[in-house]
Tab-separated table of C-alpha atoms in Angstrom:
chain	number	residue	atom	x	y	z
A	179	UNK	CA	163.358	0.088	122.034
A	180	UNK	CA	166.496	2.121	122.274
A	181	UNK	CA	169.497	0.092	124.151
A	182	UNK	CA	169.426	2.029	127.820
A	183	UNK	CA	172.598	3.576	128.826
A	184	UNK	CA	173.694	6.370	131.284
A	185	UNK	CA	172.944	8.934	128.805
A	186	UNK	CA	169.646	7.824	128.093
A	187	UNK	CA	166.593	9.733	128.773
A	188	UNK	CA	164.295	8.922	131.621
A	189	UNK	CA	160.953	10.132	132.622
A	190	UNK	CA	159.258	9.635	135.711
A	191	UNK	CA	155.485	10.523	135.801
A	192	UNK	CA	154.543	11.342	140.209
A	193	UNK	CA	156.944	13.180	142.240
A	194	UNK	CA	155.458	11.680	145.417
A	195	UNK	CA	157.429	8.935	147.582
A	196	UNK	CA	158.107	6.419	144.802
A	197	UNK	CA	158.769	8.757	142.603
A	198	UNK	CA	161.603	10.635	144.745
A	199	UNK	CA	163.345	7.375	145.593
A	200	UNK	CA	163.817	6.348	142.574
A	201	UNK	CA	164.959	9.423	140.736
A	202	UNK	CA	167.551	9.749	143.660
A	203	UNK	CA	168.556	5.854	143.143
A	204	UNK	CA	168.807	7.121	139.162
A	205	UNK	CA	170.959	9.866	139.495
A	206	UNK	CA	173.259	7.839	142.043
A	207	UNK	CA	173.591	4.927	139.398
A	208	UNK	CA	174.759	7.436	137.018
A	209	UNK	CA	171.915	8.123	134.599
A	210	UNK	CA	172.287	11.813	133.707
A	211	UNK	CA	168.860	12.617	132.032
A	212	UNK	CA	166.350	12.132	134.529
A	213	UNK	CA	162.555	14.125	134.358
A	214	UNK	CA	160.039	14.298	137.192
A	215	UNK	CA	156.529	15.477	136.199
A	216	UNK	CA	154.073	16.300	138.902
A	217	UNK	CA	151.067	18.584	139.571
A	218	UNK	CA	152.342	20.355	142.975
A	219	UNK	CA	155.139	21.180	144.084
A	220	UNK	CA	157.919	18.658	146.113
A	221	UNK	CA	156.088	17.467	148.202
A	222	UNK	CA	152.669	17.277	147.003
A	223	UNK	CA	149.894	18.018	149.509
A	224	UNK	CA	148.295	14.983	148.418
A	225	UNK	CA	151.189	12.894	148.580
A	226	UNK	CA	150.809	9.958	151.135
A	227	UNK	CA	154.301	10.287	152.246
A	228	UNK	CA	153.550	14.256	152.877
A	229	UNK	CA	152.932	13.029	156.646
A	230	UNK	CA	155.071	13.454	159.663
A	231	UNK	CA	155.276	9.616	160.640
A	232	UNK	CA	154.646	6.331	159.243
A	233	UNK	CA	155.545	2.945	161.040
A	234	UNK	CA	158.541	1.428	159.981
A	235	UNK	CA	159.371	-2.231	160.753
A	236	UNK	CA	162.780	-3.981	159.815
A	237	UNK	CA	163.286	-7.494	158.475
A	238	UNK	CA	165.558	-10.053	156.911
A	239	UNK	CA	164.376	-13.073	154.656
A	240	UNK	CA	165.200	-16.296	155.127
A	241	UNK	CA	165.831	-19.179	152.798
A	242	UNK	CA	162.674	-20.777	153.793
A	243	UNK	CA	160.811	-18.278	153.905
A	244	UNK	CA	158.093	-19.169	151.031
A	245	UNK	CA	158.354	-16.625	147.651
A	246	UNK	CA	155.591	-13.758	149.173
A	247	UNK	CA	157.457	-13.582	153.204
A	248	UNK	CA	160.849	-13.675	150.974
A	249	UNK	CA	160.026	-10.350	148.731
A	250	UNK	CA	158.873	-8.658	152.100
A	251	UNK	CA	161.746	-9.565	154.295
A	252	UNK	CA	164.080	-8.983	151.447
A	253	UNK	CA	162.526	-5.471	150.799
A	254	UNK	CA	162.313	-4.912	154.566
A	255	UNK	CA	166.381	-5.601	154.701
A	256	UNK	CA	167.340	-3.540	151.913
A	257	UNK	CA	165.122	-0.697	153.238
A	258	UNK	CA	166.269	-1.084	156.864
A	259	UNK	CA	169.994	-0.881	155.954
A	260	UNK	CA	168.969	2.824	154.157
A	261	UNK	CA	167.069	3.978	157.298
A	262	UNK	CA	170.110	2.840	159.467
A	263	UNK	CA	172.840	3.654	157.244
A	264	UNK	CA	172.349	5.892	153.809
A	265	UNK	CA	172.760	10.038	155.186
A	266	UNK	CA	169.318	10.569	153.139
A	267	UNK	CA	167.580	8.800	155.068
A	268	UNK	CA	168.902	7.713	158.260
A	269	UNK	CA	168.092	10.859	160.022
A	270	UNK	CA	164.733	10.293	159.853
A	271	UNK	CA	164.422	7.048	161.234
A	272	UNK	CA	163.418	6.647	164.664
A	273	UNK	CA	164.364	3.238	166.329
A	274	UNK	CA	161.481	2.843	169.183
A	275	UNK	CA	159.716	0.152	168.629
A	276	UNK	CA	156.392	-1.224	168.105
A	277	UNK	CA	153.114	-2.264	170.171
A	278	UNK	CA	151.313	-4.511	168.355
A	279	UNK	CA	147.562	-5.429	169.284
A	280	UNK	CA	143.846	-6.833	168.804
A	281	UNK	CA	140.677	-6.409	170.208
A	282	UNK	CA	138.740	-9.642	168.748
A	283	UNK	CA	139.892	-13.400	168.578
A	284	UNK	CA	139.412	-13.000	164.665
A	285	UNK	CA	142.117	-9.684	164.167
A	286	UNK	CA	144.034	-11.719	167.195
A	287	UNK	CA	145.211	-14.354	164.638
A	288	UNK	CA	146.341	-11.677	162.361
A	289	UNK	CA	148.335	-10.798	165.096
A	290	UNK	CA	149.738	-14.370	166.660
A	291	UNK	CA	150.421	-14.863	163.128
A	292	UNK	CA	153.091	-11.878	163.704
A	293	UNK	CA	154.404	-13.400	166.840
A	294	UNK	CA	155.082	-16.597	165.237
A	295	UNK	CA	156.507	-15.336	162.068
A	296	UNK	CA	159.149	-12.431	164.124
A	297	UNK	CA	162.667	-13.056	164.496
A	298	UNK	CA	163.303	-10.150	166.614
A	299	UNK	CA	162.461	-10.364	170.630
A	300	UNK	CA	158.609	-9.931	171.787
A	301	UNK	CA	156.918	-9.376	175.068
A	302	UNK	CA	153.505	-10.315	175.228
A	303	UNK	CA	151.261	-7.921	176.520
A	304	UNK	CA	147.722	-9.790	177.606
A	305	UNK	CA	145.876	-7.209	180.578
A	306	UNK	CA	145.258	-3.650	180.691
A	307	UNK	CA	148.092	-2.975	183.211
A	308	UNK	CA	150.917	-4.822	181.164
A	309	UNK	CA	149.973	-2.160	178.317
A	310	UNK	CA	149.262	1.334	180.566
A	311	UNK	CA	153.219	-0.578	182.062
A	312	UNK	CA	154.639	-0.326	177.826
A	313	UNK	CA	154.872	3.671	178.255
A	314	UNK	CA	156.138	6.207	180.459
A	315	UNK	CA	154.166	6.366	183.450
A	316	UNK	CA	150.820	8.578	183.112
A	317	UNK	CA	150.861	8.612	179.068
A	318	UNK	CA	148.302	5.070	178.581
A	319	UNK	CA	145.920	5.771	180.735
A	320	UNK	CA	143.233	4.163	179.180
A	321	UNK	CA	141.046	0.633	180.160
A	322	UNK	CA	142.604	-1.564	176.710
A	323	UNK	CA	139.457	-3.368	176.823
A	324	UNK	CA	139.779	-6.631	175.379
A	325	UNK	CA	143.286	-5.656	174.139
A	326	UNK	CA	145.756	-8.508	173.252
A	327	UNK	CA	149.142	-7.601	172.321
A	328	UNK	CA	152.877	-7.456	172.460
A	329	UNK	CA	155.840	-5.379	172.258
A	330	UNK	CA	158.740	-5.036	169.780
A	331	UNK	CA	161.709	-3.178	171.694
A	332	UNK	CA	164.091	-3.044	168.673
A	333	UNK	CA	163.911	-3.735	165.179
A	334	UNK	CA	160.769	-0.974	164.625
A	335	UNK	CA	159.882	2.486	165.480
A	336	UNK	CA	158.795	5.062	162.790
A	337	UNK	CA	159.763	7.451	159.910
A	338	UNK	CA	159.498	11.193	159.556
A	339	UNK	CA	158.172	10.588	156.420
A	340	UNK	CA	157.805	14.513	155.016
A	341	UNK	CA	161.660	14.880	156.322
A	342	UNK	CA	162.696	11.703	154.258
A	343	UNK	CA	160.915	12.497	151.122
A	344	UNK	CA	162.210	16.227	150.770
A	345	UNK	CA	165.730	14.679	151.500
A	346	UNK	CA	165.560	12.903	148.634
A	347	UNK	CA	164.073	14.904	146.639
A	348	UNK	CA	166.775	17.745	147.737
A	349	UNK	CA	169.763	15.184	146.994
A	350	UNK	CA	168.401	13.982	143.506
A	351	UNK	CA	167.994	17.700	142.585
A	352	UNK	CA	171.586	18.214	143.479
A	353	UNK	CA	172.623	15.289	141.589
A	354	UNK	CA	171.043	16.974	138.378
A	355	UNK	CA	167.572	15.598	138.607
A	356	UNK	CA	165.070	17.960	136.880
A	357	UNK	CA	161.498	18.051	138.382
A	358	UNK	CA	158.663	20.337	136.814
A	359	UNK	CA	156.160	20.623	138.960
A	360	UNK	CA	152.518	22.792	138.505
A	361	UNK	CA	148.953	21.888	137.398
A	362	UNK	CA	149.522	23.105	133.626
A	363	UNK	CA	153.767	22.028	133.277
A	364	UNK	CA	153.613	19.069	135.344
A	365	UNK	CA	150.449	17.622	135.750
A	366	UNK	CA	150.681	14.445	133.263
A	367	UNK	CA	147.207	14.056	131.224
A	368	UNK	CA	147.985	11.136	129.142
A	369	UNK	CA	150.643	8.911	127.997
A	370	UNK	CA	152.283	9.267	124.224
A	371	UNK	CA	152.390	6.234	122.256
A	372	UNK	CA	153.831	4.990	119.119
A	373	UNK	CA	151.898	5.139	115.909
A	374	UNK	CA	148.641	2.838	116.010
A	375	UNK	CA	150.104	2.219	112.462
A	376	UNK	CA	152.580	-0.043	113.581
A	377	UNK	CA	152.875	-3.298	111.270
A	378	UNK	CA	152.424	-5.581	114.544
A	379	UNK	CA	151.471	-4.759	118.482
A	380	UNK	CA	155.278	-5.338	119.529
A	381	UNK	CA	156.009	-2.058	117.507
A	382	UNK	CA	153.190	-0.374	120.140
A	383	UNK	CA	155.510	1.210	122.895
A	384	UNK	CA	155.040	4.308	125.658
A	385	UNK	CA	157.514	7.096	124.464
A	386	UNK	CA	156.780	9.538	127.208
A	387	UNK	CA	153.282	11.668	128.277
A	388	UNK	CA	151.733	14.963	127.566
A	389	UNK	CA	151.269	17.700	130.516
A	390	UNK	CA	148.422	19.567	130.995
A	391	UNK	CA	149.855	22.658	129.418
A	392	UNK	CA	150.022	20.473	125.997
A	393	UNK	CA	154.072	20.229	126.416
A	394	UNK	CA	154.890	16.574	125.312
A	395	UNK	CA	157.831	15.020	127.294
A	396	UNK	CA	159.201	12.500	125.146
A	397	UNK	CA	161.798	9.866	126.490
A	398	UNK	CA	163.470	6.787	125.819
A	399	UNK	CA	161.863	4.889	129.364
A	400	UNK	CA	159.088	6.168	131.429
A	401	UNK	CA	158.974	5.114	134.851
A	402	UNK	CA	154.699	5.718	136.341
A	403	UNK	CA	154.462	6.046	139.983
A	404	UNK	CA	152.072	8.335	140.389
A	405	UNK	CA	150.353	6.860	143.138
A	406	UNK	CA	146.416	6.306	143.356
A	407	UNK	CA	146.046	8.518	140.297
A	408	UNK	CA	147.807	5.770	137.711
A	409	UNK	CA	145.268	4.167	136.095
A	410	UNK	CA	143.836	7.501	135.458
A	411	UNK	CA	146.505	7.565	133.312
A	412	UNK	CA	147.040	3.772	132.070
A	413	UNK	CA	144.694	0.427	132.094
A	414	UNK	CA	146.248	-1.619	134.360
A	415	UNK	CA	143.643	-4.784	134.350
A	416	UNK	CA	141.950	-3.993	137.322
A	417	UNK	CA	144.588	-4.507	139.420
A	418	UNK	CA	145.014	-1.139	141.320
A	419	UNK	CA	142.099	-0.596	143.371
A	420	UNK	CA	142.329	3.612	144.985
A	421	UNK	CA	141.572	3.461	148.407
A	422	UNK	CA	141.807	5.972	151.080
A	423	UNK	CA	142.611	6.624	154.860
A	424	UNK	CA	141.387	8.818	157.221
A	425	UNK	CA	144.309	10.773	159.740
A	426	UNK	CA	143.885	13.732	162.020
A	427	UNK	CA	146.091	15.686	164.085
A	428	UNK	CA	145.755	17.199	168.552
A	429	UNK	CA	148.370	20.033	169.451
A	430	UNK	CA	150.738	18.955	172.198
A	431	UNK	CA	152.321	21.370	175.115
A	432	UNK	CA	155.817	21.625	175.175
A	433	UNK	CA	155.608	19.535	178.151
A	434	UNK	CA	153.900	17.225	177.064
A	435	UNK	CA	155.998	16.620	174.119
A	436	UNK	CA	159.051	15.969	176.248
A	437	UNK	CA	157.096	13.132	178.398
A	438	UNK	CA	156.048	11.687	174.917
A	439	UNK	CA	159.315	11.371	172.871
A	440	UNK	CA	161.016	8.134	171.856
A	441	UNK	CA	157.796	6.367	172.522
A	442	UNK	CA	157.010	3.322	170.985
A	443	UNK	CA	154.522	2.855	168.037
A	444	UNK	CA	151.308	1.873	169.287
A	445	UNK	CA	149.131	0.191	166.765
A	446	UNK	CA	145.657	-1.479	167.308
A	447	UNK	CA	144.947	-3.986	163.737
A	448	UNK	CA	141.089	-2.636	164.666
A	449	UNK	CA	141.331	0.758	166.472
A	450	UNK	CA	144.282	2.627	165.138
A	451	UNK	CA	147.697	3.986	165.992
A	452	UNK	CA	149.768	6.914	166.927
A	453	UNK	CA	153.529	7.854	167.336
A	454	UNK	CA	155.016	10.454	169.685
A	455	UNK	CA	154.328	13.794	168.586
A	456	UNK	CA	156.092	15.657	165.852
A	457	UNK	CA	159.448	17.629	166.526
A	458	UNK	CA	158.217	20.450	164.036
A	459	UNK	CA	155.130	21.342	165.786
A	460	UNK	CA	154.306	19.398	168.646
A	461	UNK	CA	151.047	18.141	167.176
A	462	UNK	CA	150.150	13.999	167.673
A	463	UNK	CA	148.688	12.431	164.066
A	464	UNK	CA	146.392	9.241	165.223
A	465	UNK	CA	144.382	7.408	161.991
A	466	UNK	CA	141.516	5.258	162.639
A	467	UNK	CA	141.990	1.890	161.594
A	468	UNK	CA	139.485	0.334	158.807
A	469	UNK	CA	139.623	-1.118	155.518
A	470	UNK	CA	139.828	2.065	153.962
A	471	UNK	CA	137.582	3.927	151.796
A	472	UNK	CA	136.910	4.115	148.142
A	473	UNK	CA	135.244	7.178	145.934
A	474	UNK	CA	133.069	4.583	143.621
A	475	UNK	CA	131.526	6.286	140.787
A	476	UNK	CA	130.364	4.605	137.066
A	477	UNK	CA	133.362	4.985	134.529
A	478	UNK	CA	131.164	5.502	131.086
A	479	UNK	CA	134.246	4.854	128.866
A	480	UNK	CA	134.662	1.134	130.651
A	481	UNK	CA	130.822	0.826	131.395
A	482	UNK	CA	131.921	-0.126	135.163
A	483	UNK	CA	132.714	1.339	138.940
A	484	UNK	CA	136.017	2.682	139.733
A	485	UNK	CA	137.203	3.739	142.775
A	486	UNK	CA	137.932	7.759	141.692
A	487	UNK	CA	140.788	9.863	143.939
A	488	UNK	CA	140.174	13.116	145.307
A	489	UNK	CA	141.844	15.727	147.624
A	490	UNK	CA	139.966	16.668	151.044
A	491	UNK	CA	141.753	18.092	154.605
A	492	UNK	CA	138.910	17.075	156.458
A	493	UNK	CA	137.813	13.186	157.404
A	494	UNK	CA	134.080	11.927	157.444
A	495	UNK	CA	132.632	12.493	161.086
A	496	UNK	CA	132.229	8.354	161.565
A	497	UNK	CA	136.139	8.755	160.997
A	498	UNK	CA	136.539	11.433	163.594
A	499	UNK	CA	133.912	9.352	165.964
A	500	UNK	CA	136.698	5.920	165.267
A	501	UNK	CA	139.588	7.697	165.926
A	502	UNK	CA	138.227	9.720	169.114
A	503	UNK	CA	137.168	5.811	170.581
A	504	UNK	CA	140.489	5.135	169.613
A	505	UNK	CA	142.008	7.389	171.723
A	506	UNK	CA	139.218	6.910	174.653
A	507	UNK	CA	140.454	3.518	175.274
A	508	UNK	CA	144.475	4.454	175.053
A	509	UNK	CA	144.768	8.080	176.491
A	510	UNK	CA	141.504	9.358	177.201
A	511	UNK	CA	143.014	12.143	178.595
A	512	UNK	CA	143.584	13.849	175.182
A	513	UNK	CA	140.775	12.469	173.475
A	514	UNK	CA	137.973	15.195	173.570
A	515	UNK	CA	140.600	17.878	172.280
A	516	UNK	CA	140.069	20.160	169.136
A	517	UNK	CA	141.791	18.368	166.180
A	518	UNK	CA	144.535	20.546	164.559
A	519	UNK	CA	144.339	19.080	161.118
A	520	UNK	CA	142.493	16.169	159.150
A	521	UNK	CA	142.666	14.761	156.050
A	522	UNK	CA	142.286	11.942	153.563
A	523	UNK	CA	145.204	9.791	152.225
A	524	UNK	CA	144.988	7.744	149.298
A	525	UNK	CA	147.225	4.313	148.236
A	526	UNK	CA	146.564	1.976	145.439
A	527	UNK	CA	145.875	-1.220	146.671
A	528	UNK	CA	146.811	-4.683	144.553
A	529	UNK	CA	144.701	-7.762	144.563
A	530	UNK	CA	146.947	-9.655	146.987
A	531	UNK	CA	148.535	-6.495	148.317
A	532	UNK	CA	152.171	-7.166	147.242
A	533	UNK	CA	153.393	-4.024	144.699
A	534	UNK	CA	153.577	-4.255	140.826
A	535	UNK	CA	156.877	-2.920	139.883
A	536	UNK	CA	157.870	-4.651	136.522
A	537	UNK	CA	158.334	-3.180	132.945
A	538	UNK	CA	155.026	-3.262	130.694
A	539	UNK	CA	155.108	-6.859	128.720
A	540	UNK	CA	153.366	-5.084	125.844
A	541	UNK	CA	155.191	-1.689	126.340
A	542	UNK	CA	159.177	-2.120	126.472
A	543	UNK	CA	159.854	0.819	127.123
A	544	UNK	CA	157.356	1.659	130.437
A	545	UNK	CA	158.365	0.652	133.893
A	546	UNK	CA	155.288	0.665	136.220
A	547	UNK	CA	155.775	1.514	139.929
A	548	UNK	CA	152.519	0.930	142.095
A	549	UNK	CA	149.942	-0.616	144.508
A	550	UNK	CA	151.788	0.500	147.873
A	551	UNK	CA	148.611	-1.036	149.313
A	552	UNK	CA	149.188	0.486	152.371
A	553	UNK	CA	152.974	-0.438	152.831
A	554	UNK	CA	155.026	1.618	150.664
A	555	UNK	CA	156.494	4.211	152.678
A	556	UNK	CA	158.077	2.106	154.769
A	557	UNK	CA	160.123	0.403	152.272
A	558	UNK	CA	160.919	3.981	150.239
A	559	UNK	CA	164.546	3.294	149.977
A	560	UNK	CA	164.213	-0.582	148.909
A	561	UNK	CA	161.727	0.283	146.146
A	562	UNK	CA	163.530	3.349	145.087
A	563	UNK	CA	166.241	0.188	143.951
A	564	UNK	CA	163.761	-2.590	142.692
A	565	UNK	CA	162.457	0.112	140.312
A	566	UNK	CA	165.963	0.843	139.405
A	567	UNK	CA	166.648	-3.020	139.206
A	568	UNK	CA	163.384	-3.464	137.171
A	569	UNK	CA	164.518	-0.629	134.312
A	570	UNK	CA	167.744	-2.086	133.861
A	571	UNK	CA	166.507	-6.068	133.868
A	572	UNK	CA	168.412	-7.555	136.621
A	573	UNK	CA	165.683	-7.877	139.281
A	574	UNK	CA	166.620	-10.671	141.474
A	575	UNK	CA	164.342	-13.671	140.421
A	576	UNK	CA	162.080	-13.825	143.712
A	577	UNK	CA	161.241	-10.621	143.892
A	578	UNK	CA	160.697	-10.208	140.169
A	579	UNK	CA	158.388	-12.709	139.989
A	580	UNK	CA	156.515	-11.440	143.494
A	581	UNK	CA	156.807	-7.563	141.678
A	582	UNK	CA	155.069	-9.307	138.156
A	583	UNK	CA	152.668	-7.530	135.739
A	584	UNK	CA	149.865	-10.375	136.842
A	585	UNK	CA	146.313	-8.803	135.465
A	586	UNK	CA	145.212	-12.894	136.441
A	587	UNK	CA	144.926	-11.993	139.875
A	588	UNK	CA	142.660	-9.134	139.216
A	589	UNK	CA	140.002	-11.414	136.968
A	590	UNK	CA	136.413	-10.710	138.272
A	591	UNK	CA	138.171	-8.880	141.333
A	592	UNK	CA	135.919	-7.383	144.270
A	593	UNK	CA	136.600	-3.983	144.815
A	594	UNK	CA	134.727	-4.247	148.082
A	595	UNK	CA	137.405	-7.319	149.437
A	596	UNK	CA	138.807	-6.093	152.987
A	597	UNK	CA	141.992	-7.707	152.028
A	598	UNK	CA	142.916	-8.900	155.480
A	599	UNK	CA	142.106	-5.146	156.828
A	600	UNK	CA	140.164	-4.928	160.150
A	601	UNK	CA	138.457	-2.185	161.946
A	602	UNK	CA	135.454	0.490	161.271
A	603	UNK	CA	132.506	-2.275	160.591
A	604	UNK	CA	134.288	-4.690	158.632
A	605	UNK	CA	133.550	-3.081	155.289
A	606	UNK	CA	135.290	-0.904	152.516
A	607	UNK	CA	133.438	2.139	152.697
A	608	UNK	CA	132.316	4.474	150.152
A	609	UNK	CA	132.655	8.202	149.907
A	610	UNK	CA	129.818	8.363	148.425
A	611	UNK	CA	127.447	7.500	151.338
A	612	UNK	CA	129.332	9.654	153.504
A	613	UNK	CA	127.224	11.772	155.455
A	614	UNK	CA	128.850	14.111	157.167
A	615	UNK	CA	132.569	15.900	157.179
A	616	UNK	CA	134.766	17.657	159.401
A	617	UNK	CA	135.090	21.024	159.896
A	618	UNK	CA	138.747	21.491	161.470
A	619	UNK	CA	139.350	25.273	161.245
A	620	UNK	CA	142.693	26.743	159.828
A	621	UNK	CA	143.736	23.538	157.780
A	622	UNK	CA	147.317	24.208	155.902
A	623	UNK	CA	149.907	21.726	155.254
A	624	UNK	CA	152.244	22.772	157.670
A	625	UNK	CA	156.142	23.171	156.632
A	626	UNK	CA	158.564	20.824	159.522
């Protein structure tokens, strides 16, 4: 492995949100050969940060705090000084807070745990009036049966996520990042390695990966983020498991936009959430709340199931059916309208959840960047700098060891594990049974 220096040559294989934070954190730590290889163009309609909000809650750690709460509130810091601070991302970030709740005495403890574990201010919320009371007069109208809750009044809110990705992806551009984007230059098909003739299996290394179009893109560290679709592309162990989410859209009037900005996040751990609608085009995204889905199909080359990723703008009808209950019981006054847009969004998800950023203990010269597992828009700005951290070897310890390569916690793994999700019927669901879709007219990703 080449020593790395500023002139070195660095490939990163996914364009999405990972990807775009950390060529930007690249090019601003000087490194002046920097290659993004994706399928679509910036950003990618399948991209989970290609949305118009995600939840974003800030954090600090704590000396105490035990090595797992440390690497989240120390990720949570670094990412909430970006939002509040770095002019990328700041002007996305909208400080409104949060409404956290449950609807069972099992998802409850998932969310007293919260309250007990919060350093910011809370007001609990325990009847139907103190939530309809959280909003604006007339916007909760619904009956919050069996609802338990709080609210956050500072310290959360939510992200224009589309907004914060094309930022950076506009600043590392201008900083000399080069992305090549399209389903035959940029669509990565496999990874290049070093001769299997090597004397011994430390001479084995990654040297860059092969696009669809057969153009190799050879480099001396390659950085793969590319989302739910890595371990098409590499074995990782078993430890990313593809699973999906299920989002849909209801146009807004203009005045009903203005009675619903600056409202807080309001998330249900078994129903779902939704944030105020979107400045571009007035619409309101809502997802159902589950433990996602999977696409599990028989891999031949491993003999086993996978969970396979694939593109849809429409959501199964049970999703629709969720999400419409959803709404009944928070704003029922919206919640028979025609959806505007639907779609599936795909993560990776870990076996405990936390990410895997680390370079490749067999591989020197790969960096791996997955298993957002949900969380990983959130913390864009904090990851785009671990991965950073991670290439160049100084890592703080903590979250190194929290970020590990760590295929032992994927041995005889469940891909059907809920991993502390709630929601739907208390399962992982599969694609594959699904028996109905969707059919929301005049779908297009639409430009904000």
């Amino acid at each position: 492995m080449s020593h790395l220096t500023h002139d070195s040559s660095i490939l990163i294989i996914g364009g999405g949100t990972w990807g775009c934070a950390t060529a930007l954190q690249l090019a601003r730590r000087g490194y002046k050969s920097i290659t993004v290889l994706d399928a679509h163009p910036i950003p990618s309609p399948i991209s989970a940060g290609n949305d118009v909000n995600k939840i974003m809650e800030e954090g600090s750690p704590s000396p105490e705090d035990d090595d797992t709460s440390y690497v989240w509130n120390r990720l949570f810091q670094l990412a909430t000084e970006a939002w509040r601070t770095d002019p990328v991302y700041a002007p996305f970030y909208h400080a409104t807070g949060f409404i956290m709740a449950a609807s069972s005495p099992e998802a409850g403890k998932h969310v007293d745990d919260y309250v007990q574990s919060c350093k910011s201010p809370l007001r609990l919320l325990n009847t139907p009036e103190d939530f309809r009371s959280a909003m604006a007069p007339g916007i909760l109208t619904g009956t919050f049966p069996n609802w338990k809750g709080f609210v956050r009044e500072s310290g959360a809110g939510w992200v224009f996520a589309r907004g914060a990705m094309e930022a950076a992806y506009y600043e590392a551009s201008r900083l000399g990042v080069r992305f090549v984007t399209g389903e035959s230059a940029g669509k990565v098909v496999k990874l290049i390695y070093s001769s299997p003739s090597a004397t011994s299996s430390s001479d084995v290394d990654v040297l860059g990966a092969t696009t669809a179009g057969g153009t190799e893109h050879r480099a001396d560290r390659t950085i793969l983020c590319a989302g739910a679709n890595s371990d098409r592309l590499f074995d990782f162990e078993r430890q990313l498991r593809p699973t999906a989410w299920t989002l849909a859209h209801i146009q807004m009037s203009d005045a009903e936009r203005a009675k619903w900005k600056d409202l807080p996040v309001l998330f249900n751990v078994e129903r779902g959430f939704f944030m105020e609608p979107t400045t571009g085009t007035g619409e309101l995204k809502f997802v159902d709340e589950h433990p996602g889905y999977c696409n599990f199909l028989d891999d031949p080359e491993t003999n086993s199931e996978r969970s396979v990723p694939f593109a849809r703008q429409q959501i199964p009808l049970e999703a629709e059916a969720r999400a419409r209950q959803f709404l009944r019981e928070t704003v029922p006054q919206i919640a028979d309208r025609p959806f505007s847009f639907a779609r599936i969004c795909w993560d990776a998800d870990t076996p405990d959840r936390v990410f895997l950023i680390d370079r490749h203990p067999r591989y020197s010269s790969l960096v791996v960047a997955v298993g957002g597992s949900g969380m990983g828009f959130m913390t864009m700005p904090a990851v785009g700098i671990q991965v950073v951290d991670a290439l160049e070897g100084r890592m703080e310890p903590r979250m190194k060891k929290g970020f590990r390569w760590r295929p032992e916690t994927a041995v005889e793994r469940d891909w059907r594990d809920t991993q502390d999700r709630f929601g739907g019927d208390g399962k992982v669901m599969d694609f594959q049974k699904v028996e109905g879709w969707t059919n929301v007219q005049g779908q297009r990703q639409k430009k904000l």
